[in-house]
Short mmCIF file of C-alpha atoms in Angstrom, two decimals:
data_model
loop_
_atom_site.label_atom_id
_atom_site.label_comp_id
_atom_site.label_asym_id
_atom_site.label_seq_id
_atom_site.Cartn_x
_atom_site.Cartn_y
_atom_site.Cartn_z
CA MET A 1 5.41 123.77 -30.67
CA SER A 2 8.08 124.28 -27.88
CA ASN A 3 7.50 123.49 -24.60
CA ILE A 4 7.34 126.37 -22.01
CA PRO A 5 6.63 125.11 -18.52
CA ASP A 6 4.42 127.31 -15.94
CA GLY A 7 6.61 128.30 -12.95
CA LEU A 8 9.77 129.08 -14.58
CA LEU A 9 10.77 132.64 -15.52
CA PHE A 10 12.61 133.39 -19.04
CA SER A 11 14.70 136.21 -20.33
CA GLU A 12 14.22 137.42 -23.91
CA SER A 13 17.80 135.78 -25.04
CA HIS A 14 15.88 132.30 -24.22
CA GLU A 15 17.58 131.24 -20.75
CA TRP A 16 14.95 130.09 -17.97
CA VAL A 17 15.24 130.87 -14.55
CA SER A 18 14.10 128.90 -11.50
CA VAL A 19 14.52 130.40 -8.15
CA TYR A 20 14.84 128.76 -4.53
CA ASP A 21 15.92 130.41 -1.40
CA GLY A 22 17.80 132.78 -3.08
CA VAL A 23 19.61 130.84 -5.40
CA ALA A 24 18.61 130.99 -9.22
CA THR A 25 18.98 128.07 -11.56
CA ILE A 26 19.47 128.80 -15.29
CA GLY A 27 19.24 126.80 -18.50
CA VAL A 28 18.21 127.27 -21.82
CA SER A 29 14.57 126.97 -23.38
CA ASP A 30 13.31 123.95 -25.36
CA PHE A 31 12.76 126.74 -27.93
CA ALA A 32 16.49 127.65 -27.91
CA GLN A 33 17.52 124.24 -27.99
CA ALA A 34 15.58 123.36 -30.91
CA GLU A 35 17.06 126.44 -32.51
CA MET A 36 20.29 125.43 -32.41
CA GLY A 37 20.17 122.06 -33.68
CA ASP A 38 22.49 119.24 -31.89
CA ILE A 39 24.31 120.43 -29.34
CA THR A 40 27.76 119.48 -29.31
CA TYR A 41 29.82 121.66 -26.58
CA VAL A 42 28.78 124.03 -23.63
CA GLU A 43 31.08 126.71 -22.41
CA LEU A 44 30.55 127.23 -18.62
CA PRO A 45 32.13 129.95 -16.27
CA SER A 46 33.80 128.96 -12.98
CA GLU A 47 32.42 128.83 -9.60
CA GLY A 48 32.87 131.92 -7.77
CA ASP A 49 32.65 133.96 -11.13
CA VAL A 50 30.47 137.05 -10.36
CA LEU A 51 28.04 138.08 -13.06
CA ALA A 52 25.81 141.23 -13.81
CA ALA A 53 22.30 140.81 -15.33
CA GLY A 54 23.01 140.57 -19.15
CA ASP A 55 26.44 139.21 -18.64
CA GLU A 56 27.79 136.61 -20.97
CA PHE A 57 28.43 133.31 -19.11
CA GLY A 58 29.19 130.79 -21.40
CA ALA A 59 28.11 129.66 -24.80
CA LEU A 60 26.48 126.68 -26.72
CA GLU A 61 28.02 125.40 -29.81
CA SER A 62 25.82 123.25 -32.24
CA VAL A 63 27.32 121.69 -35.32
CA LYS A 64 26.69 124.39 -37.20
CA ALA A 65 26.88 127.51 -35.07
CA SER A 66 27.85 129.02 -31.66
CA SER A 67 25.50 131.05 -29.27
CA GLU A 68 26.25 133.28 -26.44
CA LEU A 69 24.58 132.55 -22.98
CA TYR A 70 23.55 135.26 -21.13
CA CYS A 71 22.85 135.16 -17.45
CA PRO A 72 19.51 136.96 -16.71
CA VAL A 73 20.25 138.13 -12.82
CA SER A 74 23.32 139.25 -10.77
CA GLY A 75 25.13 137.21 -8.66
CA THR A 76 27.86 134.83 -7.77
CA VAL A 77 28.34 131.60 -9.54
CA ILE A 78 27.89 128.73 -6.97
CA GLU A 79 27.63 125.73 -9.17
CA VAL A 80 27.80 124.69 -12.65
CA ASN A 81 26.79 121.31 -14.28
CA GLU A 82 29.82 119.42 -14.99
CA ALA A 83 27.83 116.92 -16.68
CA LEU A 84 27.23 119.19 -19.35
CA GLU A 85 31.23 118.91 -20.44
CA SER A 86 30.82 114.84 -21.13
CA SER A 87 27.06 114.95 -22.19
CA PRO A 88 26.28 118.22 -23.89
CA GLU A 89 23.52 116.56 -25.97
CA ILE A 90 21.16 116.59 -22.83
CA VAL A 91 20.67 120.23 -23.50
CA ASN A 92 18.84 118.95 -26.63
CA SER A 93 16.97 115.83 -24.87
CA ASP A 94 15.89 117.65 -21.60
CA PRO A 95 16.37 121.56 -21.81
CA TYR A 96 14.65 122.05 -18.47
CA GLY A 97 16.53 119.30 -16.77
CA ALA A 98 20.03 120.60 -18.31
CA TRP A 99 20.82 123.58 -16.11
CA MET A 100 23.85 125.12 -16.49
CA ILE A 101 24.44 127.24 -13.70
CA LYS A 102 23.31 128.19 -10.21
CA VAL A 103 23.83 131.65 -9.11
CA ARG A 104 23.51 133.36 -5.87
CA LEU A 105 21.36 136.22 -6.42
CA SER A 106 22.50 139.76 -5.08
CA ASP A 107 19.28 141.77 -6.03
CA GLU A 108 16.12 139.68 -6.19
CA SER A 109 14.41 142.77 -7.57
CA GLU A 110 15.70 141.67 -10.85
CA LEU A 111 13.38 138.89 -10.90
CA SER A 112 10.67 140.94 -11.53
CA SER A 113 11.80 142.16 -14.99
CA LEU A 114 11.89 138.50 -16.27
CA LEU A 115 9.19 137.29 -18.48
CA SER A 116 6.31 134.52 -17.36
CA ALA A 117 5.72 131.67 -19.21
CA GLY A 118 2.99 133.03 -20.89
CA ALA A 119 4.91 136.43 -21.99
CA TYR A 120 7.69 134.23 -23.24
CA ALA A 121 5.25 132.04 -25.31
CA GLU A 122 4.80 135.53 -27.38
CA ILE A 123 8.38 135.60 -28.25
CA ALA A 124 9.41 131.84 -28.52
CA ARG A 125 7.99 131.36 -32.02
CA MET B 1 12.21 134.38 -47.18
CA ASP B 2 14.03 136.50 -50.24
CA ALA B 3 11.95 136.60 -52.96
CA SER B 4 14.60 136.74 -55.65
CA LEU B 5 16.48 133.00 -54.20
CA LYS B 6 16.26 130.79 -56.84
CA LYS B 7 14.73 127.37 -56.02
CA THR B 8 15.93 124.10 -57.10
CA CYS B 9 13.53 121.39 -58.70
CA LEU B 10 13.32 119.81 -55.39
CA TYR B 11 12.35 122.36 -53.58
CA ASP B 12 8.70 121.03 -52.76
CA GLU B 13 10.02 118.08 -51.78
CA HIS B 14 12.46 119.82 -49.32
CA LEU B 15 9.46 121.76 -47.44
CA ALA B 16 7.37 118.57 -47.82
CA LEU B 17 10.08 116.88 -45.59
CA GLY B 18 10.07 119.62 -43.02
CA ALA B 19 13.53 121.03 -43.92
CA ARG B 20 15.09 123.80 -42.32
CA MET B 21 16.15 126.37 -45.35
CA SER B 22 18.52 128.69 -45.64
CA PRO B 23 19.85 130.96 -48.63
CA PHE B 24 23.02 129.68 -50.08
CA ALA B 25 24.86 130.79 -53.18
CA GLY B 26 21.55 132.70 -54.30
CA PHE B 27 19.37 129.66 -53.67
CA GLU B 28 17.00 128.45 -51.09
CA MET B 29 18.66 125.23 -49.87
CA PRO B 30 17.81 122.84 -47.05
CA ILE B 31 20.46 123.03 -44.53
CA GLN B 32 19.10 119.75 -42.56
CA TYR B 33 16.02 117.50 -42.57
CA SER B 34 16.50 114.84 -39.20
CA GLY B 35 19.57 116.66 -37.79
CA ILE B 36 23.09 117.07 -38.79
CA ILE B 37 24.71 114.61 -36.66
CA ALA B 38 22.04 111.64 -37.81
CA GLU B 39 22.41 112.78 -41.64
CA HIS B 40 26.31 112.76 -41.20
CA ASN B 41 26.58 109.48 -39.91
CA ALA B 42 23.81 107.99 -42.64
CA VAL B 43 26.42 109.25 -45.00
CA ARG B 44 29.43 107.66 -43.13
CA THR B 45 27.21 103.97 -42.31
CA ALA B 46 25.10 103.51 -45.19
CA CYS B 47 23.65 106.22 -48.03
CA GLY B 48 22.31 109.85 -48.11
CA VAL B 49 21.08 111.85 -50.79
CA PHE B 50 21.77 115.28 -51.10
CA ASP B 51 20.11 117.93 -53.79
CA VAL B 52 22.83 119.39 -55.36
CA SER B 53 21.10 121.17 -58.38
CA HIS B 54 22.43 124.55 -57.75
CA MET B 55 25.69 123.53 -59.23
CA GLY B 56 26.47 125.18 -62.21
CA GLU B 57 26.68 122.88 -65.62
CA ILE B 58 28.83 124.72 -68.42
CA THR B 59 28.94 123.16 -71.79
CA LEU B 60 32.16 123.87 -74.09
CA ALA B 61 32.61 122.25 -77.51
CA GLY B 62 34.25 123.52 -80.60
CA GLU B 63 37.92 122.58 -82.40
CA ASP B 64 39.93 124.54 -79.95
CA ALA B 65 38.45 123.27 -77.02
CA LEU B 66 41.20 121.10 -75.70
CA ALA B 67 43.69 124.00 -76.01
CA PHE B 68 41.55 126.28 -74.66
CA ILE B 69 40.33 124.36 -71.25
CA ASN B 70 43.88 123.57 -70.79
CA ARG B 71 44.62 127.19 -70.89
CA VAL B 72 42.17 127.90 -68.30
CA PHE B 73 42.08 124.80 -65.95
CA THR B 74 45.09 124.31 -63.79
CA ASN B 75 44.99 120.72 -64.21
CA ASP B 76 45.93 118.46 -67.80
CA VAL B 77 43.30 117.54 -69.68
CA SER B 78 45.33 116.45 -72.90
CA GLY B 79 45.56 112.83 -72.11
CA LEU B 80 41.95 112.47 -70.71
CA ALA B 81 39.97 109.87 -72.59
CA PRO B 82 36.13 110.22 -72.57
CA GLY B 83 34.23 109.04 -69.59
CA ARG B 84 37.01 110.83 -67.37
CA ILE B 85 36.83 113.64 -64.93
CA LEU B 86 39.63 115.60 -63.74
CA TYR B 87 39.54 118.23 -60.65
CA GLY B 88 41.21 121.32 -60.83
CA MET B 89 40.83 124.99 -60.59
CA MET B 90 40.52 128.05 -63.02
CA CYS B 91 42.89 130.82 -61.95
CA LEU B 92 43.47 134.65 -62.09
CA PRO B 93 46.76 135.78 -63.72
CA SER B 94 47.75 136.39 -59.94
CA GLY B 95 47.27 132.72 -58.84
CA GLY B 96 44.05 133.55 -57.11
CA VAL B 97 41.15 131.29 -57.48
CA VAL B 98 38.06 132.09 -59.85
CA ASP B 99 36.94 128.74 -58.96
CA ASP B 100 37.07 125.23 -58.48
CA LEU B 101 35.55 122.91 -60.49
CA LEU B 102 35.34 119.14 -62.28
CA VAL B 103 35.92 118.77 -66.23
CA TYR B 104 34.24 115.91 -67.72
CA LYS B 105 35.34 114.93 -71.21
CA GLU B 106 32.40 114.02 -73.13
CA PHE B 107 34.10 113.49 -76.33
CA ALA B 108 36.71 114.64 -78.50
CA ASP B 109 36.15 118.32 -78.54
CA GLY B 110 33.24 118.34 -75.94
CA TYR B 111 33.51 119.03 -72.23
CA LEU B 112 31.12 119.35 -69.42
CA LEU B 113 32.40 122.05 -66.76
CA VAL B 114 30.89 121.54 -63.36
CA VAL B 115 31.22 124.82 -61.40
CA ASN B 116 30.01 125.96 -57.73
CA ALA B 117 26.72 127.53 -57.84
CA ALA B 118 28.10 130.74 -56.14
CA ASN B 119 30.48 131.53 -59.24
CA ILE B 120 28.22 130.41 -62.15
CA GLU B 121 27.91 134.11 -63.67
CA LYS B 122 31.26 134.98 -62.84
CA ASP B 123 32.78 131.49 -64.34
CA PHE B 124 31.04 132.23 -67.36
CA ASP B 125 31.96 135.59 -67.80
CA TRP B 126 35.94 134.59 -67.27
CA LEU B 127 35.56 131.67 -69.59
CA ASN B 128 33.96 133.86 -72.30
CA ARG B 129 36.78 136.36 -71.93
CA CYS B 130 39.74 134.08 -72.03
CA ALA B 131 37.89 132.51 -74.66
CA GLU B 132 38.93 135.18 -77.24
CA GLY B 133 41.16 133.79 -79.87
CA PHE B 134 39.62 130.20 -79.36
CA LYS B 135 37.19 128.67 -81.80
CA VAL B 136 34.88 127.33 -79.08
CA SER B 137 31.48 127.71 -77.92
CA LEU B 138 30.38 128.21 -74.56
CA SER B 139 26.79 127.37 -73.28
CA ASN B 140 25.59 127.92 -69.35
CA ASP B 141 23.19 125.24 -68.87
CA SER B 142 22.93 124.95 -65.38
CA ASP B 143 19.27 125.66 -65.39
CA ALA B 144 18.55 122.42 -67.70
CA TRP B 145 20.09 119.98 -65.23
CA GLY B 146 19.01 118.92 -62.05
CA GLN B 147 21.59 116.97 -59.73
CA ILE B 148 21.68 114.66 -57.00
CA ALA B 149 24.49 113.38 -54.94
CA LEU B 150 24.31 109.79 -53.44
CA GLN B 151 26.86 109.19 -51.14
CA GLY B 152 27.96 106.73 -48.76
CA PRO B 153 28.96 102.89 -48.70
CA ALA B 154 25.57 101.59 -49.76
CA SER B 155 25.57 103.85 -52.76
CA GLU B 156 26.29 101.47 -55.42
CA ASP B 157 23.29 99.21 -54.30
CA ARG B 158 20.61 102.43 -54.09
CA LEU B 159 22.29 103.25 -57.34
CA VAL B 160 21.46 99.99 -59.07
CA SER B 161 17.97 99.57 -57.55
CA LEU B 162 17.27 103.06 -58.85
CA LEU B 163 18.60 102.97 -62.64
CA GLY B 164 19.07 99.19 -63.04
CA HIS B 165 22.10 98.69 -65.11
CA GLU B 166 24.40 96.37 -63.05
CA GLU B 167 27.39 97.52 -65.05
CA LEU B 168 27.13 100.72 -62.95
CA ARG B 169 28.80 98.65 -60.27
CA GLU B 170 32.00 98.95 -62.33
CA LEU B 171 32.22 102.47 -62.61
CA GLY B 172 35.52 103.82 -61.61
CA PHE B 173 36.60 106.75 -59.50
CA TYR B 174 36.36 109.78 -61.17
CA THR B 175 34.65 108.47 -64.39
CA PHE B 176 31.19 108.48 -65.79
CA THR B 177 28.61 107.31 -68.15
CA ASN B 178 25.63 108.39 -69.94
CA LEU B 179 22.27 106.67 -69.90
CA ALA B 180 19.11 107.41 -71.84
CA ALA B 181 15.74 108.02 -69.91
CA GLU B 182 12.55 106.61 -71.42
CA ASP B 183 11.75 109.83 -72.96
CA GLY B 184 15.19 110.12 -74.62
CA SER B 185 16.67 112.72 -72.32
CA ARG B 186 20.20 112.23 -70.96
CA ILE B 187 21.03 111.22 -67.76
CA ILE B 188 24.89 111.24 -66.48
CA VAL B 189 26.19 109.53 -63.36
CA SER B 190 29.61 110.11 -62.53
CA ARG B 191 31.59 108.22 -59.39
CA THR B 192 32.36 111.40 -57.78
CA GLY B 193 31.07 113.36 -54.85
CA TYR B 194 32.10 115.68 -51.62
CA THR B 195 31.87 113.59 -48.29
CA GLY B 196 35.24 111.18 -48.61
CA GLU B 197 32.77 108.21 -49.12
CA ASP B 198 32.25 106.02 -52.17
CA GLY B 199 29.35 107.77 -54.39
CA PHE B 200 27.46 108.94 -57.33
CA GLU B 201 26.26 112.07 -58.80
CA ILE B 202 23.47 111.99 -61.05
CA TYR B 203 22.66 114.84 -63.46
CA ALA B 204 19.46 114.63 -65.43
CA ALA B 205 16.47 116.79 -66.50
CA PRO B 206 14.91 118.53 -63.44
CA GLY B 207 11.42 116.27 -63.62
CA LEU B 208 13.59 112.98 -63.62
CA ILE B 209 15.58 114.21 -60.79
CA LYS B 210 12.30 114.71 -58.66
CA LEU B 211 11.21 111.01 -59.39
CA PHE B 212 14.67 109.85 -59.01
CA TRP B 213 14.92 111.73 -55.79
CA LYS B 214 11.34 110.46 -54.42
CA LYS B 215 12.34 106.45 -55.33
CA LEU B 216 15.49 106.79 -53.18
CA LEU B 217 13.75 108.07 -50.34
CA GLU B 218 11.27 105.26 -50.77
CA ASP B 219 14.32 103.10 -50.81
CA GLY B 220 15.11 104.24 -47.33
CA VAL B 221 17.99 106.59 -48.30
CA VAL B 222 18.14 109.25 -46.02
CA PRO B 223 17.87 113.15 -47.57
CA CYS B 224 21.15 115.24 -46.29
CA GLY B 225 21.16 118.99 -46.33
CA LEU B 226 24.03 121.27 -46.55
CA GLY B 227 24.83 120.98 -43.10
CA CYS B 228 26.33 117.84 -43.30
CA ARG B 229 27.64 118.10 -46.61
CA ASP B 230 30.06 120.65 -44.93
CA THR B 231 30.88 118.58 -41.99
CA LEU B 232 31.46 115.52 -44.31
CA ARG B 233 33.96 117.42 -46.84
CA PHE B 234 35.66 118.99 -44.46
CA GLU B 235 36.35 115.68 -42.26
CA ALA B 236 37.98 114.66 -45.46
CA GLY B 237 40.20 117.90 -46.21
CA LEU B 238 38.27 118.92 -49.47
CA PRO B 239 38.28 122.44 -49.72
CA LEU B 240 35.28 124.52 -49.99
CA TYR B 241 35.41 127.71 -52.39
CA GLY B 242 35.00 130.88 -50.37
CA ASP B 243 36.59 129.43 -47.16
CA GLU B 244 39.74 127.44 -48.37
CA LEU B 245 39.94 128.95 -51.89
CA SER B 246 39.38 132.36 -52.93
CA GLU B 247 40.80 135.06 -55.42
CA SER B 248 43.18 135.47 -52.75
CA ILE B 249 43.72 132.18 -51.69
CA THR B 250 45.80 130.26 -54.35
CA PRO B 251 46.10 126.21 -54.94
CA VAL B 252 49.68 126.42 -53.69
CA GLU B 253 48.77 128.17 -50.27
CA ALA B 254 45.68 125.64 -50.27
CA GLY B 255 48.12 122.68 -50.76
CA LEU B 256 46.30 121.56 -54.31
CA SER B 257 49.65 121.89 -56.01
CA MET B 258 49.04 118.60 -57.12
CA PHE B 259 46.00 119.38 -59.25
CA CYS B 260 48.39 122.04 -61.11
CA LYS B 261 50.36 120.75 -64.04
CA PHE B 262 53.53 123.19 -63.88
CA GLY B 263 55.33 122.64 -67.01
CA LYS B 264 52.04 121.38 -69.50
CA ALA B 265 52.10 122.10 -73.04
CA GLY B 266 50.82 126.07 -73.59
CA GLY B 267 50.66 126.60 -69.64
CA PHE B 268 47.90 127.77 -67.76
CA ILE B 269 46.64 131.19 -66.88
CA GLY B 270 48.09 131.94 -63.46
CA GLU B 271 50.79 129.36 -63.58
CA GLU B 272 53.89 131.94 -63.48
CA ALA B 273 52.39 133.28 -60.16
CA LEU B 274 51.74 129.71 -58.79
CA GLU B 275 55.39 128.20 -60.04
CA ALA B 276 57.06 131.38 -58.32
CA GLN B 277 55.00 130.70 -54.90
CA ARG B 278 55.91 126.84 -55.26
CA LEU B 279 59.81 127.42 -55.64
CA GLU B 280 60.11 130.28 -53.19
CA GLY B 281 57.67 128.91 -50.60
CA ALA B 282 53.95 130.31 -50.36
CA PRO B 283 53.70 133.23 -47.68
CA ARG B 284 50.92 131.10 -46.26
CA LYS B 285 49.74 127.43 -45.98
CA LEU B 286 46.58 125.60 -45.25
CA VAL B 287 47.15 123.29 -42.40
CA GLY B 288 44.92 121.19 -40.19
CA ILE B 289 44.66 121.93 -36.10
CA GLU B 290 43.79 119.46 -33.83
CA LEU B 291 42.80 121.09 -30.51
CA ALA B 292 42.96 119.40 -27.26
CA SER B 293 39.54 120.71 -25.70
CA ASN B 294 36.25 120.56 -27.14
CA ALA B 295 35.35 124.10 -27.60
CA VAL B 296 34.90 124.74 -31.60
CA PRO B 297 36.84 126.72 -33.81
CA ARG B 298 34.68 128.59 -36.47
CA ALA B 299 35.97 130.34 -39.52
CA THR B 300 37.50 133.72 -39.11
CA TYR B 301 38.66 132.90 -35.39
CA PRO B 302 42.42 134.12 -35.02
CA VAL B 303 45.08 131.30 -34.77
CA GLU B 304 48.24 132.64 -32.61
CA THR B 305 51.39 131.05 -31.24
CA PRO B 306 51.66 129.84 -27.72
CA GLU B 307 52.83 133.51 -27.05
CA GLY B 308 49.74 134.85 -28.15
CA VAL B 309 51.38 136.71 -31.66
CA GLN B 310 48.70 136.08 -34.34
CA VAL B 311 49.98 134.01 -37.09
CA GLY B 312 46.74 132.87 -39.18
CA VAL B 313 43.19 132.37 -39.28
CA VAL B 314 40.57 129.53 -39.10
CA THR B 315 38.89 128.84 -42.57
CA THR B 316 36.61 125.87 -41.38
CA GLY B 317 36.29 124.27 -37.91
CA TYR B 318 33.82 121.55 -36.37
CA HIS B 319 33.54 119.49 -33.26
CA SER B 320 34.32 116.53 -35.91
CA ILE B 321 31.21 114.07 -35.81
CA SER B 322 33.17 111.18 -37.35
CA LEU B 323 36.11 111.87 -34.71
CA ASP B 324 34.67 113.53 -31.90
CA LYS B 325 37.19 116.03 -31.53
CA SER B 326 37.49 119.51 -32.32
CA ILE B 327 39.84 120.34 -35.37
CA CYS B 328 39.94 123.00 -37.81
CA MET B 329 41.62 124.03 -41.32
CA ALA B 330 43.40 127.44 -41.19
CA LEU B 331 45.28 129.60 -43.22
CA VAL B 332 48.80 130.21 -41.46
CA SER B 333 52.17 131.77 -41.62
CA ARG B 334 54.31 129.44 -43.50
CA GLU B 335 56.93 129.20 -40.57
CA TYR B 336 54.11 127.94 -38.42
CA SER B 337 52.79 125.28 -40.86
CA ALA B 338 54.76 122.43 -40.10
CA LEU B 339 53.43 119.22 -38.48
CA GLY B 340 53.58 118.89 -34.87
CA THR B 341 53.80 123.10 -34.33
CA SER B 342 51.82 123.76 -31.10
CA LEU B 343 49.07 126.91 -32.10
CA CYS B 344 46.16 128.21 -30.44
CA VAL B 345 42.98 129.28 -31.50
CA ARG B 346 41.15 131.96 -29.88
CA ILE B 347 37.46 131.06 -29.14
CA ARG B 348 35.47 133.79 -27.65
CA LYS B 349 37.39 134.74 -24.31
CA GLY B 350 39.52 131.66 -24.24
CA VAL B 351 42.66 130.49 -25.74
CA HIS B 352 42.51 127.02 -26.65
CA GLU B 353 45.92 125.02 -27.38
CA GLY B 354 46.24 122.70 -30.45
CA VAL B 355 48.88 121.35 -32.80
CA VAL B 356 49.29 121.32 -36.41
CA THR B 357 47.76 118.15 -38.42
CA GLY B 358 47.34 117.20 -41.67
CA LYS B 359 44.30 118.32 -43.44
CA LYS B 360 42.65 115.04 -44.08
CA PHE B 361 41.16 114.53 -40.80
CA TYR B 362 39.11 111.43 -41.76
CA LYS B 363 40.55 108.50 -43.95
CA THR B 364 38.53 108.53 -47.47
CA ASN B 365 36.62 105.47 -48.55
CA TYR B 366 36.91 105.91 -52.06
CA LYS B 367 36.25 102.66 -54.44
CA LYS B 368 39.15 103.12 -56.64
CA LYS B 369 39.65 100.26 -59.12
#
């Protein structure tokens, strides 16, 4: 069983979103990291990149496969987690600590289309 | 899972171990158990065991067996003594590869051919077509044999604990021996593998293979899936049929000319085309490429010059577990194949700089006597 914390929002493409003060912090779910297996590389965007909801913002590489990352919200990237460059394995060991990007939201109304933990549990299996 | 997929004799063991299963070459095979990295490292540092029962075994016998196998096989079997094994290819007249395989010399007119699972039917058909005019018998015995590969520096000790027979320690690289099981059935043990480490492959009846598998796991040997089989063989520069060899990629292009004995008595199918490639230079060559970044080059990604012109394609690539860098094998135009040439790999939206290296990324640890 994968861990799905209450209080986070989720996308159907298995990203999690936590929102504070107009900024969304985004990572991938426990289910996603378990499906991927040992993650060896995280490709992230640059600070200042402008993303629309649904845009690809990077990729995860496991030993065997790569998987694109999709930004569930629109906005500007204000910070990327550079620690993932040298320690990609923390996405496996701590998926909800290993955030990938922080995005200043341009349209907070988009949050209402994201999934609650309960709704995400229906598809994360 | 697709019901038409075949299962090996160890299928229930894989499920009981919680393996991640996936279709491979018509079989439902384990990709990983504990994880590809842990399994990979177990083979490099200690000992792992693989279910390779999907591999094909074709028995060849008859008074023309030598003349026949030497005609269809690129390497030269004529001087091969019983108990010895040769690696080589079967080629089409075009030089393209039908399959790569091991030939085990069993006795004067008897050989065992070990072929890739995906090609068993194709190989058997090809051999039968080529056999016209030769006094030989061919038998596809793939379903009668189970097979496991015991790989890693501790393999010799684990093998002797499993089977007894201290003399197995003396088995040379690319040789094999026969043992009799208690029920009289035959066990073949060869010092071969597909990981770049010392190791053995054991062929026996499916029931015995199941017993051996359980005993090896009880002895602390790590079960390993096809995921790390690929990362291990890749680091050791060993080709995989379908990636580095195919009906449209020749042994000369793949850098395997040393397994083609040009000018041997009687010649071999494909020799003319391959000889021409060898003399004139093949249009493409398989190279290694080491990237400066940690992005992962994958099969089918384009290989480009620094100016952005595509000159090739990745055949296999990983972020290497043993070497901790991103490397790939790629088929590139000959003029860009020299060691040290700057080439780039296009990975999604990015272009990643690299340099041409040898294909043998990892220093192999075979036990050659």
